[in-house]
């Protein structure tokens, strides 16, 4: 817990109190975009897997 306090103090000193909200907002947006990218990649992989399974069943018939 003590380490978190020191990190918070260092961030406050480096960036100042006025820039921290915008910094956190940008960090949140970046995390959201990263999550969207991961979700999109999962959807593409699922679709590719399903397409491969569909083509396998068509060739077996």
Short mmCIF file of N, CA and C in Angstrom, two decimals:
data_model
loop_
_atom_site.label_atom_id
_atom_site.label_comp_id
_atom_site.label_asym_id
_atom_site.label_seq_id
_atom_site.Cartn_x
_atom_site.Cartn_y
_atom_site.Cartn_z
N UNK A 1 0.83 -1.19 0.00
CA UNK A 1 0.00 0.00 0.00
C UNK A 1 0.88 1.25 0.00
N UNK A 2 1.98 1.17 0.68
CA UNK A 2 2.91 2.30 0.77
C UNK A 2 3.50 2.63 -0.60
N UNK A 3 3.72 1.59 -1.42
CA UNK A 3 4.29 1.81 -2.75
C UNK A 3 3.32 2.60 -3.62
N UNK A 4 2.04 2.31 -3.51
CA UNK A 4 1.03 3.02 -4.30
C UNK A 4 1.02 4.50 -3.94
N UNK A 5 1.18 4.80 -2.65
CA UNK A 5 1.21 6.19 -2.22
C UNK A 5 2.41 6.91 -2.83
N UNK A 6 3.56 6.26 -2.84
CA UNK A 6 4.75 6.88 -3.41
C UNK A 6 4.60 7.10 -4.92
N UNK A 7 4.02 6.14 -5.60
CA UNK A 7 3.79 6.29 -7.04
C UNK A 7 2.85 7.46 -7.29
N UNK A 8 1.79 7.59 -6.49
CA UNK A 8 0.85 8.70 -6.64
C UNK A 8 1.54 10.04 -6.42
N UNK A 9 2.41 10.12 -5.42
CA UNK A 9 3.13 11.36 -5.14
C UNK A 9 4.07 11.71 -6.30
N UNK A 10 4.76 10.72 -6.83
CA UNK A 10 5.68 10.97 -7.94
C UNK A 10 4.91 11.44 -9.17
N UNK A 11 3.77 10.82 -9.46
CA UNK A 11 2.94 11.25 -10.60
C UNK A 11 2.46 12.67 -10.39
N UNK A 12 2.04 12.99 -9.18
CA UNK A 12 1.57 14.34 -8.87
C UNK A 12 2.68 15.37 -9.08
N UNK A 13 3.89 15.04 -8.66
CA UNK A 13 5.01 15.97 -8.81
C UNK A 13 5.40 16.12 -10.28
N UNK A 14 5.44 15.01 -11.02
CA UNK A 14 5.86 15.06 -12.42
C UNK A 14 4.85 15.76 -13.32
N UNK A 15 3.58 15.48 -13.13
CA UNK A 15 2.57 15.99 -14.06
C UNK A 15 1.76 17.15 -13.52
N UNK A 16 1.77 17.37 -12.24
CA UNK A 16 0.98 18.45 -11.66
C UNK A 16 -0.48 18.05 -11.52
N UNK A 17 -1.16 18.70 -10.61
CA UNK A 17 -2.55 18.35 -10.32
C UNK A 17 -3.50 18.64 -11.45
N UNK A 18 -3.21 19.64 -12.26
CA UNK A 18 -4.16 20.01 -13.32
C UNK A 18 -4.11 19.06 -14.51
N UNK A 19 -3.00 18.39 -14.74
CA UNK A 19 -2.88 17.51 -15.91
C UNK A 19 -3.27 16.07 -15.62
N UNK A 20 -3.42 15.70 -14.37
CA UNK A 20 -3.73 14.32 -14.02
C UNK A 20 -5.08 13.87 -14.57
N UNK A 21 -6.17 14.67 -14.47
CA UNK A 21 -7.45 14.20 -15.03
C UNK A 21 -7.38 13.94 -16.53
N UNK A 22 -6.71 14.81 -17.28
CA UNK A 22 -6.61 14.58 -18.72
C UNK A 22 -5.72 13.37 -19.02
N UNK A 23 -4.70 13.17 -18.21
CA UNK A 23 -3.83 12.01 -18.38
C UNK A 23 -4.61 10.72 -18.13
N UNK A 24 -5.41 10.68 -17.08
CA UNK A 24 -6.21 9.50 -16.77
C UNK A 24 -7.28 9.27 -17.84
N UNK A 25 -7.87 10.35 -18.35
CA UNK A 25 -8.88 10.24 -19.41
C UNK A 25 -8.25 9.61 -20.65
N UNK A 26 -7.08 10.08 -21.01
CA UNK A 26 -6.38 9.53 -22.18
C UNK A 26 -6.01 8.06 -21.95
N UNK A 27 -5.59 7.75 -20.75
CA UNK A 27 -5.25 6.37 -20.42
C UNK A 27 -6.49 5.47 -20.53
N UNK A 28 -7.63 5.95 -20.06
CA UNK A 28 -8.87 5.19 -20.16
C UNK A 28 -9.30 4.99 -21.61
N UNK A 29 -9.17 6.02 -22.42
CA UNK A 29 -9.52 5.89 -23.84
C UNK A 29 -8.61 4.88 -24.53
N UNK A 30 -7.33 4.95 -24.21
CA UNK A 30 -6.39 4.00 -24.80
C UNK A 30 -6.70 2.56 -24.41
N UNK A 31 -7.06 2.36 -23.15
CA UNK A 31 -7.42 1.02 -22.69
C UNK A 31 -8.69 0.54 -23.39
N UNK A 32 -9.63 1.45 -23.59
CA UNK A 32 -10.87 1.09 -24.29
C UNK A 32 -10.61 0.71 -25.74
N UNK A 33 -9.76 1.46 -26.42
CA UNK A 33 -9.42 1.14 -27.81
C UNK A 33 -8.67 -0.19 -27.89
N UNK A 34 -7.81 -0.44 -26.93
CA UNK A 34 -7.09 -1.71 -26.88
C UNK A 34 -8.06 -2.87 -26.73
N UNK A 35 -9.05 -2.71 -25.83
CA UNK A 35 -10.04 -3.76 -25.62
C UNK A 35 -10.88 -3.98 -26.87
N UNK A 36 -11.24 -2.90 -27.57
CA UNK A 36 -11.99 -3.03 -28.82
C UNK A 36 -11.17 -3.82 -29.85
N UNK A 37 -9.88 -3.55 -29.92
CA UNK A 37 -9.02 -4.28 -30.84
C UNK A 37 -8.95 -5.76 -30.51
N UNK A 38 -8.86 -6.07 -29.23
CA UNK A 38 -8.83 -7.47 -28.82
C UNK A 38 -10.14 -8.16 -29.18
N UNK A 39 -11.27 -7.50 -28.91
CA UNK A 39 -12.57 -8.07 -29.23
C UNK A 39 -12.72 -8.29 -30.73
N UNK A 40 -12.27 -7.33 -31.52
CA UNK A 40 -12.35 -7.46 -32.98
C UNK A 40 -11.49 -8.63 -33.46
N UNK A 41 -10.32 -8.77 -32.89
CA UNK A 41 -9.44 -9.89 -33.25
C UNK A 41 -10.07 -11.23 -32.90
N UNK A 42 -10.73 -11.31 -31.74
CA UNK A 42 -11.41 -12.55 -31.35
C UNK A 42 -12.54 -12.87 -32.32
N UNK A 43 -13.30 -11.84 -32.72
CA UNK A 43 -14.39 -12.06 -33.67
C UNK A 43 -13.86 -12.57 -35.00
N UNK A 44 -12.76 -11.97 -35.47
CA UNK A 44 -12.17 -12.41 -36.73
C UNK A 44 -11.67 -13.85 -36.64
N UNK A 45 -11.06 -14.21 -35.52
CA UNK A 45 -10.58 -15.58 -35.34
C UNK A 45 -11.74 -16.56 -35.29
N UNK A 46 -12.82 -16.20 -34.58
CA UNK A 46 -13.99 -17.07 -34.52
C UNK A 46 -14.61 -17.25 -35.90
N UNK A 47 -14.68 -16.16 -36.67
CA UNK A 47 -15.25 -16.24 -38.01
C UNK A 47 -14.37 -17.10 -38.91
N UNK A 48 -13.06 -16.95 -38.83
CA UNK A 48 -12.15 -17.76 -39.63
C UNK A 48 -12.27 -19.23 -39.26
N UNK A 49 -12.39 -19.51 -37.96
CA UNK A 49 -12.54 -20.89 -37.51
C UNK A 49 -13.84 -21.48 -38.03
N UNK A 50 -14.92 -20.70 -37.95
CA UNK A 50 -16.22 -21.18 -38.43
C UNK A 50 -16.20 -21.39 -39.94
N UNK A 51 -15.56 -20.47 -40.67
CA UNK A 51 -15.45 -20.63 -42.13
C UNK A 51 -14.66 -21.89 -42.48
N UNK A 52 -13.61 -22.17 -41.72
CA UNK A 52 -12.81 -23.37 -41.97
C UNK A 52 -13.63 -24.62 -41.69
N UNK A 53 -14.40 -24.61 -40.61
CA UNK A 53 -15.25 -25.76 -40.30
C UNK A 53 -16.32 -25.94 -41.36
N UNK A 54 -16.89 -24.84 -41.84
CA UNK A 54 -17.92 -24.92 -42.88
C UNK A 54 -17.34 -25.48 -44.17
N UNK A 55 -16.14 -25.06 -44.53
CA UNK A 55 -15.53 -25.56 -45.76
C UNK A 55 -15.16 -27.04 -45.62
N UNK A 56 -14.77 -27.47 -44.42
CA UNK A 56 -14.46 -28.88 -44.18
C UNK A 56 -15.71 -29.74 -44.34
N UNK A 57 -16.83 -29.28 -43.82
CA UNK A 57 -18.06 -30.08 -43.92
C UNK A 57 -18.57 -30.11 -45.35
N UNK A 58 -18.33 -29.05 -46.11
CA UNK A 58 -18.75 -29.05 -47.52
C UNK A 58 -17.90 -30.01 -48.35
N UNK A 59 -16.62 -30.11 -48.06
CA UNK A 59 -15.75 -30.99 -48.85
C UNK A 59 -15.98 -32.45 -48.49
N UNK A 60 -16.44 -32.75 -47.28
CA UNK A 60 -16.70 -34.13 -46.87
C UNK A 60 -17.98 -34.67 -47.50
N UNK A 61 -18.94 -33.82 -47.82
CA UNK A 61 -20.22 -34.29 -48.35
C UNK A 61 -20.11 -34.82 -49.75
#
